[in-house]
mmCIF file of C-alpha atoms in Angstrom:
data_model
loop_
_atom_site.group_PDB
_atom_site.id
_atom_site.type_symbol
_atom_site.label_atom_id
_atom_site.label_comp_id
_atom_site.label_asym_id
_atom_site.label_seq_id
_atom_site.Cartn_x
_atom_site.Cartn_y
_atom_site.Cartn_z
ATOM 1 C CA MET A 1 125.828 115.348 95.997
ATOM 2 C CA ILE A 2 122.479 113.505 95.781
ATOM 3 C CA ASN A 3 119.357 115.598 96.251
ATOM 4 C CA SER A 4 117.435 113.041 98.290
ATOM 5 C CA LYS A 5 113.888 112.228 97.211
ATOM 6 C CA LEU A 6 113.201 110.934 100.724
ATOM 7 C CA PRO A 7 115.132 113.378 102.920
ATOM 8 C CA ASN A 8 113.300 112.513 106.132
ATOM 9 C CA ILE A 9 113.438 108.729 105.824
ATOM 10 C CA GLU A 10 115.775 106.771 108.069
ATOM 11 C CA THR A 11 116.566 103.077 108.355
ATOM 12 C CA SER A 12 113.381 101.146 109.155
ATOM 13 C CA ILE A 13 112.564 100.349 112.780
ATOM 14 C CA PHE A 14 112.620 96.643 111.894
ATOM 15 C CA ALA A 15 116.223 96.815 110.739
ATOM 16 C CA LYS A 16 117.207 98.923 113.751
ATOM 17 C CA MET A 17 115.642 96.655 116.340
ATOM 18 C CA SER A 18 116.889 93.462 114.697
ATOM 19 C CA LYS A 19 120.418 94.859 114.621
ATOM 20 C CA MET A 20 120.090 95.847 118.261
ATOM 21 C CA ALA A 21 118.875 92.334 119.065
ATOM 22 C CA THR A 22 121.975 90.894 117.389
ATOM 23 C CA ASP A 23 124.325 93.400 119.019
ATOM 24 C CA HIS A 24 122.967 92.630 122.496
ATOM 25 C CA ASN A 25 122.309 88.914 122.011
ATOM 26 C CA ALA A 26 118.613 89.446 122.682
ATOM 27 C CA LEU A 27 115.559 87.376 121.767
ATOM 28 C CA ASN A 28 114.132 88.901 118.593
ATOM 29 C CA LEU A 29 110.371 89.323 118.912
ATOM 30 C CA ALA A 30 110.663 92.548 116.916
ATOM 31 C CA GLN A 31 110.856 91.682 113.231
ATOM 32 C CA GLY A 32 107.922 89.660 111.908
ATOM 33 C CA PHE A 33 109.477 86.389 110.899
ATOM 34 C CA PRO A 34 108.981 82.829 112.200
ATOM 35 C CA ASN A 35 111.920 81.143 113.897
ATOM 36 C CA PHE A 36 110.748 77.707 112.805
ATOM 37 C CA PRO A 37 111.215 76.133 109.348
ATOM 38 C CA SER A 38 108.802 76.089 106.447
ATOM 39 C CA ASP A 39 107.249 72.765 105.470
ATOM 40 C CA PRO A 40 109.971 70.319 104.297
ATOM 41 C CA ALA A 41 107.540 69.186 101.578
ATOM 42 C CA LEU A 42 107.485 72.705 100.153
ATOM 43 C CA ASN A 43 111.269 72.943 100.342
ATOM 44 C CA ALA A 44 111.493 69.642 98.459
ATOM 45 C CA LEU A 45 109.201 71.001 95.733
ATOM 46 C CA VAL A 46 111.567 73.938 95.238
ATOM 47 C CA ASP A 47 114.486 71.524 94.983
ATOM 48 C CA HIS A 48 112.604 69.419 92.425
ATOM 49 C CA ALA A 49 111.762 72.512 90.376
ATOM 50 C CA MET A 50 115.428 73.490 90.252
ATOM 51 C CA ARG A 51 116.431 69.969 89.249
ATOM 52 C CA ASP A 52 113.719 69.973 86.587
ATOM 53 C CA GLY A 53 115.350 73.014 84.994
ATOM 54 C CA TYR A 54 113.114 75.925 86.036
ATOM 55 C CA ASN A 55 116.123 78.160 86.608
ATOM 56 C CA GLN A 56 115.637 80.823 83.938
ATOM 57 C CA TYR A 57 113.201 83.721 83.698
ATOM 58 C CA ALA A 58 109.590 83.028 84.527
ATOM 59 C CA PRO A 59 106.905 84.720 82.416
ATOM 60 C CA MET A 60 106.625 88.408 83.324
ATOM 61 C CA PRO A 61 103.222 88.046 85.090
ATOM 62 C CA GLY A 62 104.341 84.831 86.783
ATOM 63 C CA ASP A 63 104.042 81.104 86.269
ATOM 64 C CA PHE A 64 100.631 80.495 84.719
ATOM 65 C CA GLU A 65 99.851 77.419 86.820
ATOM 66 C CA LEU A 66 100.510 79.404 89.987
ATOM 67 C CA ARG A 67 98.252 82.211 88.787
ATOM 68 C CA MET A 68 95.540 79.637 88.125
ATOM 69 C CA GLU A 69 95.840 78.245 91.652
ATOM 70 C CA ILE A 70 95.629 81.766 93.129
ATOM 71 C CA SER A 71 92.559 82.451 91.022
ATOM 72 C CA LYS A 72 90.917 79.233 92.253
ATOM 73 C CA LYS A 73 91.783 80.056 95.878
ATOM 74 C CA ILE A 74 90.252 83.538 95.735
ATOM 75 C CA GLU A 75 87.145 82.311 93.947
ATOM 76 C CA LYS A 76 86.646 79.518 96.483
ATOM 77 C CA LEU A 77 87.159 81.750 99.526
ATOM 78 C CA HIS A 78 85.611 85.021 98.357
ATOM 79 C CA ASN A 79 83.398 84.137 95.387
ATOM 80 C CA HIS A 80 85.235 86.469 93.013
ATOM 81 C CA PHE A 81 86.944 85.333 89.817
ATOM 82 C CA TYR A 82 90.246 86.888 88.731
ATOM 83 C CA ASN A 83 91.301 85.820 85.267
ATOM 84 C CA PRO A 84 94.758 84.214 85.612
ATOM 85 C CA GLU A 85 95.594 85.409 82.110
ATOM 86 C CA ASN A 86 95.476 89.111 82.852
ATOM 87 C CA GLU A 87 94.366 89.889 86.423
ATOM 88 C CA ILE A 88 97.065 88.292 88.631
ATOM 89 C CA THR A 89 100.799 89.046 88.830
ATOM 90 C CA ILE A 90 103.408 87.271 90.967
ATOM 91 C CA THR A 91 105.649 89.713 92.822
ATOM 92 C CA ALA A 92 108.826 89.835 94.912
ATOM 93 C CA GLY A 93 106.825 89.934 98.112
ATOM 94 C CA ALA A 94 103.902 92.187 98.978
ATOM 95 C CA THR A 95 106.152 95.214 99.494
ATOM 96 C CA GLN A 96 107.144 95.176 95.833
ATOM 97 C CA ALA A 97 103.495 94.841 94.885
ATOM 98 C CA ILE A 98 102.624 97.855 97.059
ATOM 99 C CA PHE A 99 105.447 99.906 95.518
ATOM 100 C CA THR A 100 104.312 98.981 92.023
ATOM 101 C CA ILE A 101 100.646 99.787 92.711
ATOM 102 C CA ILE A 102 101.514 103.235 94.014
ATOM 103 C CA ALA A 103 103.977 103.868 91.177
ATOM 104 C CA ALA A 104 101.286 102.997 88.635
ATOM 105 C CA THR A 105 98.544 105.168 90.127
ATOM 106 C CA ILE A 106 99.853 108.096 92.191
ATOM 107 C CA SER A 107 101.067 111.341 90.642
ATOM 108 C CA LYS A 108 102.241 114.669 92.005
ATOM 109 C CA GLY A 109 99.607 116.271 94.217
ATOM 110 C CA ASP A 110 97.445 113.173 94.648
ATOM 111 C CA GLU A 111 96.299 112.508 98.207
ATOM 112 C CA VAL A 112 96.345 109.041 99.739
ATOM 113 C CA ILE A 113 94.502 108.205 102.951
ATOM 114 C CA ILE A 114 96.205 105.698 105.234
ATOM 115 C CA PHE A 115 95.170 104.373 108.627
ATOM 116 C CA THR A 116 97.880 104.804 111.228
ATOM 117 C CA PRO A 117 99.593 102.938 112.792
ATOM 118 C CA ALA A 118 100.575 101.934 109.270
ATOM 119 C CA TYR A 119 103.146 99.605 107.787
ATOM 120 C CA ASP A 120 106.176 101.739 107.111
ATOM 121 C CA CYS A 121 106.459 101.298 103.326
ATOM 122 C CA TYR A 122 103.195 103.074 102.463
ATOM 123 C CA ALA A 123 104.044 106.708 103.172
ATOM 124 C CA PRO A 124 107.578 106.825 101.676
ATOM 125 C CA THR A 125 106.404 105.254 98.419
ATOM 126 C CA VAL A 126 103.562 107.752 98.078
ATOM 127 C CA GLU A 127 106.010 110.566 98.792
ATOM 128 C CA LEU A 128 108.485 109.185 96.245
ATOM 129 C CA PHE A 129 105.918 109.659 93.472
ATOM 130 C CA GLY A 130 104.869 113.128 94.555
ATOM 131 C CA GLY A 131 101.757 112.170 96.475
ATOM 132 C CA LYS A 132 100.635 113.417 99.862
ATOM 133 C CA ILE A 133 99.742 111.175 102.781
ATOM 134 C CA VAL A 134 96.548 112.024 104.674
ATOM 135 C CA PRO A 135 96.609 109.994 107.908
ATOM 136 C CA VAL A 136 93.594 108.778 109.875
ATOM 137 C CA GLN A 137 94.769 107.795 113.330
ATOM 138 C CA LEU A 138 93.311 104.587 114.787
ATOM 139 C CA LYS A 139 93.147 104.707 118.566
ATOM 140 C CA PRO A 140 93.753 102.060 121.234
ATOM 141 C CA PRO A 141 92.638 99.798 122.653
ATOM 142 C CA PHE A 142 90.531 98.505 119.731
ATOM 143 C CA TYR A 143 91.835 100.544 116.752
ATOM 144 C CA LYS A 144 88.424 100.825 115.086
ATOM 145 C CA VAL A 145 87.992 103.092 112.056
ATOM 146 C CA ASP A 146 86.152 106.373 112.591
ATOM 147 C CA TRP A 147 84.449 106.663 109.201
ATOM 148 C CA GLN A 148 83.283 110.197 109.951
ATOM 149 C CA GLU A 149 86.926 111.214 110.198
ATOM 150 C CA VAL A 150 87.565 109.538 106.847
ATOM 151 C CA THR A 151 84.657 111.506 105.371
ATOM 152 C CA ASP A 152 86.126 114.733 106.706
ATOM 153 C CA LYS A 153 89.529 114.005 105.161
ATOM 154 C CA ILE A 154 88.384 113.081 101.652
ATOM 155 C CA SER A 155 88.958 115.945 99.212
ATOM 156 C CA SER A 156 88.889 116.539 95.471
ATOM 157 C CA LYS A 157 92.563 115.495 95.452
ATOM 158 C CA THR A 158 92.027 112.120 97.159
ATOM 159 C CA LYS A 159 93.121 109.369 94.787
ATOM 160 C CA MET A 160 93.498 106.279 96.956
ATOM 161 C CA ILE A 161 92.776 104.729 100.338
ATOM 162 C CA ILE A 162 95.190 102.100 101.651
ATOM 163 C CA ILE A 163 93.826 99.496 104.042
ATOM 164 C CA ASN A 164 95.490 96.609 105.847
ATOM 165 C CA SER A 165 93.407 93.773 107.284
ATOM 166 C CA PRO A 166 94.221 91.858 109.377
ATOM 167 C CA HIS A 167 95.977 94.978 110.597
ATOM 168 C CA ASN A 168 99.656 95.205 111.461
ATOM 169 C CA PRO A 169 100.543 96.116 114.201
ATOM 170 C CA SER A 170 97.230 96.240 116.091
ATOM 171 C CA GLY A 171 95.729 92.864 115.117
ATOM 172 C CA MET A 172 92.419 94.602 114.315
ATOM 173 C CA LEU A 173 90.114 93.292 111.563
ATOM 174 C CA PHE A 174 88.064 95.273 109.072
ATOM 175 C CA LEU A 175 84.495 93.977 109.427
ATOM 176 C CA GLU A 176 81.878 93.623 106.703
ATOM 177 C CA GLU A 177 80.348 96.977 107.624
ATOM 178 C CA ASP A 178 83.776 98.611 107.299
ATOM 179 C CA MET A 179 84.228 97.182 103.824
ATOM 180 C CA LEU A 180 80.754 98.286 102.744
ATOM 181 C CA GLN A 181 81.519 101.800 103.994
ATOM 182 C CA LEU A 182 84.809 101.735 102.112
ATOM 183 C CA GLN A 183 83.024 100.564 98.960
ATOM 184 C CA ASP A 184 80.577 103.447 99.279
ATOM 185 C CA PHE A 185 83.395 105.975 99.647
ATOM 186 C CA ALA A 186 85.307 104.514 96.697
ATOM 187 C CA GLU A 187 82.282 104.687 94.392
ATOM 188 C CA LYS A 188 81.142 108.158 95.416
ATOM 189 C CA ASN A 189 84.610 109.694 95.221
ATOM 190 C CA ASP A 190 86.103 107.675 92.321
ATOM 191 C CA LEU A 191 88.935 106.248 94.431
ATOM 192 C CA PHE A 192 91.410 103.420 94.056
ATOM 193 C CA ILE A 193 91.805 101.022 96.986
ATOM 194 C CA LEU A 194 95.043 99.290 97.885
ATOM 195 C CA SER A 195 94.068 96.363 100.096
ATOM 196 C CA ASP A 196 97.078 94.876 101.903
ATOM 197 C CA GLU A 197 95.909 91.378 102.853
ATOM 198 C CA VAL A 198 99.202 89.684 103.673
ATOM 199 C CA TYR A 199 97.818 88.108 106.876
ATOM 200 C CA GLU A 200 94.617 86.931 105.138
ATOM 201 C CA HIS A 201 94.960 83.377 106.474
ATOM 202 C CA ILE A 202 95.844 84.301 110.064
ATOM 203 C CA ILE A 203 92.536 85.175 111.738
ATOM 204 C CA PHE A 204 91.335 84.086 115.172
ATOM 205 C CA ASP A 205 88.287 83.269 117.270
ATOM 206 C CA GLY A 206 86.059 82.218 114.382
ATOM 207 C CA ASN A 207 86.283 85.557 112.582
ATOM 208 C CA VAL A 208 86.244 85.687 108.767
ATOM 209 C CA HIS A 209 88.571 87.639 106.492
ATOM 210 C CA GLN A 210 86.724 90.390 104.645
ATOM 211 C CA SER A 211 88.756 90.615 101.441
ATOM 212 C CA ALA A 212 88.190 93.553 99.120
ATOM 213 C CA SER A 213 87.544 90.912 96.453
ATOM 214 C CA LYS A 214 84.303 89.863 98.221
ATOM 215 C CA PHE A 215 82.543 93.136 97.421
ATOM 216 C CA GLU A 216 81.760 93.510 93.721
ATOM 217 C CA ALA A 217 81.908 97.279 93.315
ATOM 218 C CA LEU A 218 84.903 97.526 95.650
ATOM 219 C CA ALA A 219 86.802 94.784 93.804
ATOM 220 C CA GLU A 220 86.448 96.772 90.566
ATOM 221 C CA ARG A 221 88.511 99.575 92.133
ATOM 222 C CA SER A 222 90.925 97.540 94.232
ATOM 223 C CA PHE A 223 94.447 96.219 94.005
ATOM 224 C CA ILE A 224 94.850 93.310 96.435
ATOM 225 C CA THR A 225 98.259 92.238 97.703
ATOM 226 C CA ALA A 226 99.150 89.042 99.541
ATOM 227 C CA SER A 227 102.259 87.240 100.770
ATOM 228 C CA PHE A 228 103.332 83.624 100.466
ATOM 229 C CA GLY A 229 106.208 84.417 102.824
ATOM 230 C CA LYS A 230 103.800 85.277 105.649
ATOM 231 C CA THR A 231 101.547 82.316 104.859
ATOM 232 C CA PHE A 232 104.152 79.569 104.496
ATOM 233 C CA HIS A 233 106.808 80.611 107.069
ATOM 234 C CA ASN A 234 109.481 81.661 104.572
ATOM 235 C CA THR A 235 109.662 85.454 104.552
ATOM 236 C CA GLY A 236 113.168 85.308 103.068
ATOM 237 C CA TRP A 237 111.798 83.949 99.807
ATOM 238 C CA LYS A 238 110.072 87.309 99.135
ATOM 239 C CA MET A 239 107.141 85.887 97.182
ATOM 240 C CA GLY A 240 103.732 87.512 96.885
ATOM 241 C CA TYR A 241 101.136 88.507 94.358
ATOM 242 C CA CYS A 242 98.781 91.246 93.241
ATOM 243 C CA ALA A 243 95.220 90.680 92.006
ATOM 244 C CA ALA A 244 93.200 93.395 90.275
ATOM 245 C CA PRO A 245 90.722 93.917 87.429
ATOM 246 C CA GLU A 246 92.269 93.804 83.970
ATOM 247 C CA LYS A 247 92.216 97.571 83.413
ATOM 248 C CA LEU A 248 94.128 98.104 86.670
ATOM 249 C CA MET A 249 96.439 95.127 86.234
ATOM 250 C CA LYS A 250 97.463 96.397 82.800
ATOM 251 C CA GLU A 251 98.856 99.547 84.415
ATOM 252 C CA PHE A 252 100.419 97.539 87.237
ATOM 253 C CA GLN A 253 102.291 95.306 84.781
ATOM 254 C CA LYS A 254 103.602 98.286 82.814
ATOM 255 C CA VAL A 255 105.568 99.236 85.932
ATOM 256 C CA HIS A 256 106.220 95.713 87.238
ATOM 257 C CA GLN A 257 108.132 94.700 84.116
ATOM 258 C CA PHE A 258 110.675 97.471 84.724
ATOM 259 C CA VAL A 259 110.966 96.973 88.484
ATOM 260 C CA VAL A 260 111.773 93.252 88.553
ATOM 261 C CA PHE A 261 110.345 91.905 85.250
ATOM 262 C CA CYS A 262 109.674 88.557 86.944
ATOM 263 C CA VAL A 263 110.438 86.743 90.194
ATOM 264 C CA ASN A 264 111.952 83.478 91.408
ATOM 265 C CA HIS A 265 110.925 80.759 88.961
ATOM 266 C CA PRO A 266 111.530 77.491 90.879
ATOM 267 C CA ILE A 267 109.711 78.808 93.952
ATOM 268 C CA GLN A 268 106.736 79.728 91.761
ATOM 269 C CA LYS A 269 106.642 76.193 90.350
ATOM 270 C CA ALA A 270 106.784 74.755 93.871
ATOM 271 C CA LEU A 271 103.990 76.989 95.121
ATOM 272 C CA SER A 272 101.770 76.105 92.184
ATOM 273 C CA THR A 273 101.868 72.469 93.348
ATOM 274 C CA TYR A 274 101.694 73.235 97.067
ATOM 275 C CA LEU A 275 98.566 75.399 96.725
ATOM 276 C CA LYS A 276 96.619 72.473 95.237
ATOM 277 C CA ASP A 277 96.053 71.295 98.818
ATOM 278 C CA PRO A 278 93.920 74.019 100.500
ATOM 279 C CA ASN A 279 94.773 72.674 103.949
ATOM 280 C CA HIS A 280 98.200 74.242 103.588
ATOM 281 C CA TYR A 281 96.610 77.659 104.147
ATOM 282 C CA LEU A 282 93.216 76.843 105.673
ATOM 283 C CA LYS A 283 94.816 75.346 108.802
ATOM 284 C CA LEU A 284 97.017 78.370 109.402
ATOM 285 C CA SER A 285 94.570 80.267 111.627
ATOM 286 C CA ASN A 286 94.339 77.366 114.081
ATOM 287 C CA PHE A 287 98.113 76.971 114.057
ATOM 288 C CA TYR A 288 98.708 80.611 114.995
ATOM 289 C CA GLN A 289 95.772 80.872 117.380
ATOM 290 C CA GLN A 290 97.382 78.122 119.430
ATOM 291 C CA LYS A 291 100.557 80.212 119.576
ATOM 292 C CA ARG A 292 98.656 83.389 120.458
ATOM 293 C CA ASP A 293 96.721 81.592 123.195
ATOM 294 C CA PHE A 294 99.860 79.910 124.541
ATOM 295 C CA PHE A 295 101.598 83.291 124.776
ATOM 296 C CA LEU A 296 98.602 85.052 126.354
ATOM 297 C CA HIS A 297 98.087 82.240 128.881
ATOM 298 C CA LEU A 298 101.694 82.539 130.011
ATOM 299 C CA MET A 299 101.326 86.349 130.202
ATOM 300 C CA GLU A 300 98.392 86.120 132.628
ATOM 301 C CA GLY A 301 99.196 88.041 135.789
ATOM 302 C CA SER A 302 101.727 90.309 134.075
ATOM 303 C CA ASN A 303 101.589 94.094 134.468
ATOM 304 C CA PHE A 304 101.044 94.616 130.732
ATOM 305 C CA LYS A 305 97.515 95.435 129.593
ATOM 306 C CA ILE A 306 96.545 93.128 126.728
ATOM 307 C CA ILE A 307 93.677 93.012 124.229
ATOM 308 C CA PRO A 308 94.010 89.680 122.344
ATOM 309 C CA SER A 309 95.009 90.077 118.707
ATOM 310 C CA LYS A 310 92.224 89.185 116.256
ATOM 311 C CA GLY A 311 94.603 88.437 113.400
ATOM 312 C CA THR A 312 98.245 88.564 112.157
ATOM 313 C CA TYR A 313 101.000 86.983 114.230
ATOM 314 C CA PHE A 314 101.518 90.110 116.310
ATOM 315 C CA GLN A 315 100.322 91.078 119.770
ATOM 316 C CA MET A 316 100.219 94.574 121.244
ATOM 317 C CA LEU A 317 101.353 95.023 124.847
ATOM 318 C CA ASP A 318 100.364 98.180 126.750
ATOM 319 C CA PHE A 319 103.079 99.140 129.259
ATOM 320 C CA SER A 320 101.413 102.325 130.556
ATOM 321 C CA GLU A 321 101.129 100.901 134.091
ATOM 322 C CA ILE A 322 104.778 99.839 134.054
ATOM 323 C CA SER A 323 106.714 102.874 132.833
ATOM 324 C CA LYS A 324 106.272 106.498 131.768
ATOM 325 C CA GLU A 325 109.166 106.180 129.328
ATOM 326 C CA SER A 326 108.560 106.697 125.631
ATOM 327 C CA ASP A 327 107.956 103.458 123.781
ATOM 328 C CA ILE A 328 111.246 103.930 121.927
ATOM 329 C CA THR A 329 113.208 104.321 125.172
ATOM 330 C CA PHE A 330 111.341 101.405 126.740
ATOM 331 C CA THR A 331 112.048 99.032 123.823
ATOM 332 C CA GLU A 332 115.695 100.043 123.751
ATOM 333 C CA ARG A 333 115.971 99.311 127.469
ATOM 334 C CA LEU A 334 114.208 95.985 127.023
ATOM 335 C CA THR A 335 116.720 95.018 124.351
ATOM 336 C CA LYS A 336 119.907 96.209 126.010
ATOM 337 C CA GLU A 337 119.187 95.375 129.650
ATOM 338 C CA PHE A 338 116.643 92.545 129.508
ATOM 339 C CA LYS A 339 117.719 90.897 126.229
ATOM 340 C CA ILE A 340 114.390 90.951 124.409
ATOM 341 C CA ALA A 341 113.725 92.991 121.258
ATOM 342 C CA THR A 342 110.251 94.349 120.497
ATOM 343 C CA ILE A 343 108.865 97.125 118.297
ATOM 344 C CA PRO A 344 107.796 100.590 119.520
ATOM 345 C CA THR A 345 104.542 101.404 117.752
ATOM 346 C CA SER A 346 104.749 105.209 117.868
ATOM 347 C CA VAL A 347 106.923 105.095 114.744
ATOM 348 C CA PHE A 348 103.856 103.969 112.758
ATOM 349 C CA ASN A 349 101.485 106.633 114.133
ATOM 350 C CA GLU A 350 100.496 110.070 112.902
ATOM 351 C CA GLY A 351 102.980 112.507 114.396
ATOM 352 C CA LYS A 352 104.634 109.579 116.187
ATOM 353 C CA LYS A 353 101.904 109.583 118.851
ATOM 354 C CA ASP A 354 102.974 107.406 121.766
ATOM 355 C CA PHE A 355 100.203 105.268 123.255
ATOM 356 C CA LYS A 356 102.679 103.312 125.429
ATOM 357 C CA GLN A 357 102.275 100.176 123.344
ATOM 358 C CA ILE A 358 104.846 97.784 121.944
ATOM 359 C CA ARG A 359 104.420 95.029 119.370
ATOM 360 C CA VAL A 360 105.702 91.490 119.789
ATOM 361 C CA CYS A 361 105.774 88.726 117.190
ATOM 362 C CA PHE A 362 104.461 85.352 118.395
ATOM 363 C CA ALA A 363 105.456 83.448 115.249
ATOM 364 C CA LYS A 364 108.049 81.692 117.371
ATOM 365 C CA THR A 365 108.610 78.277 118.891
ATOM 366 C CA ASP A 366 106.917 77.586 122.218
ATOM 367 C CA GLU A 367 110.343 77.519 123.831
ATOM 368 C CA THR A 368 111.117 81.033 122.552
ATOM 369 C CA LEU A 369 107.726 82.343 123.672
ATOM 370 C CA ALA A 370 108.137 80.826 127.141
ATOM 371 C CA GLU A 371 111.584 82.400 127.448
ATOM 372 C CA ALA A 372 110.182 85.750 126.319
ATOM 373 C CA VAL A 373 107.380 85.633 128.896
ATOM 374 C CA GLN A 374 109.860 84.929 131.691
ATOM 375 C CA ILE A 375 111.564 88.212 130.784
ATOM 376 C CA LEU A 376 108.386 90.266 130.285
ATOM 377 C CA LYS A 377 106.838 89.170 133.574
ATOM 378 C CA GLN A 378 109.762 90.698 135.451
ATOM 379 C CA PHE A 379 108.073 94.074 134.963
#
């Protein structure tokens, strides 16, 4: 009999809702993946890399050329230099990077502050290594951080704060003043920061991504994670990276080498070439803003209350004027009876607080989005 280390953890809501979508032949706007292909030019680069023989282990930290391109990208965008030799590691997606960061830093009794609604891998990983989650609940409709509440929850046991910007599921952005406040907290309380920046290139309405790398004192305490899968429409490739100062990256790599050692070699070679053209990621915000705006235009006149997402490829829909059902019951009914799968957001909140909001993914073809709106406007 196994004595479970995660006795209260069930199958993720993403897996549940995607299975329900399949079982009921429903449109899947639940799980965050595009239903359109990645760039054929990038696919061809992977094919070329395989044919050129890059089919054995990559270096443990990742292909050096790819690490150089990541370093150049961060320096160009955020004016911070990460040494590709010892401050960048290629990972099997951002989730593996997050797991590895927490494994390398959190011990029994350490407290970790997270902002809920939070991506569902943070809390279980902290718990797995004996840490304690201290949630700070963000509240609708704008999900802004109450820094006084953060102050009140910092203790002598606080070891880390985890942030996610652009924020999944709310679409909120951390602003410059938020990052400066975070930097102040980190310095005064000797904290690590895990900055989940997987949607870094998906930001709307002329806003600018405030990476933890942009703030000198904050960068010295931060692990930054990012995702090529989110950026280049190929989530199934599970490719990401972690950037951190050498002293932090050294500890990260001690764990990384025993979790996966290294990740997919031909895809790394392909990405190292693909990243040489900055337009491949700089044009992404416009691409997804067109999809967001297309979806929101079609939703005009619906009975859902909507605050436009500021980033990510997710949109929150408030159904409080439509139904008094719990968001879980409402999403299940949507899937089974109306053939559209979405995500209930209470599962990401402190104490599963239900604000009557569901999350939809608009990383879909226009045809899929139009079909989805036809269903949603029935309410």
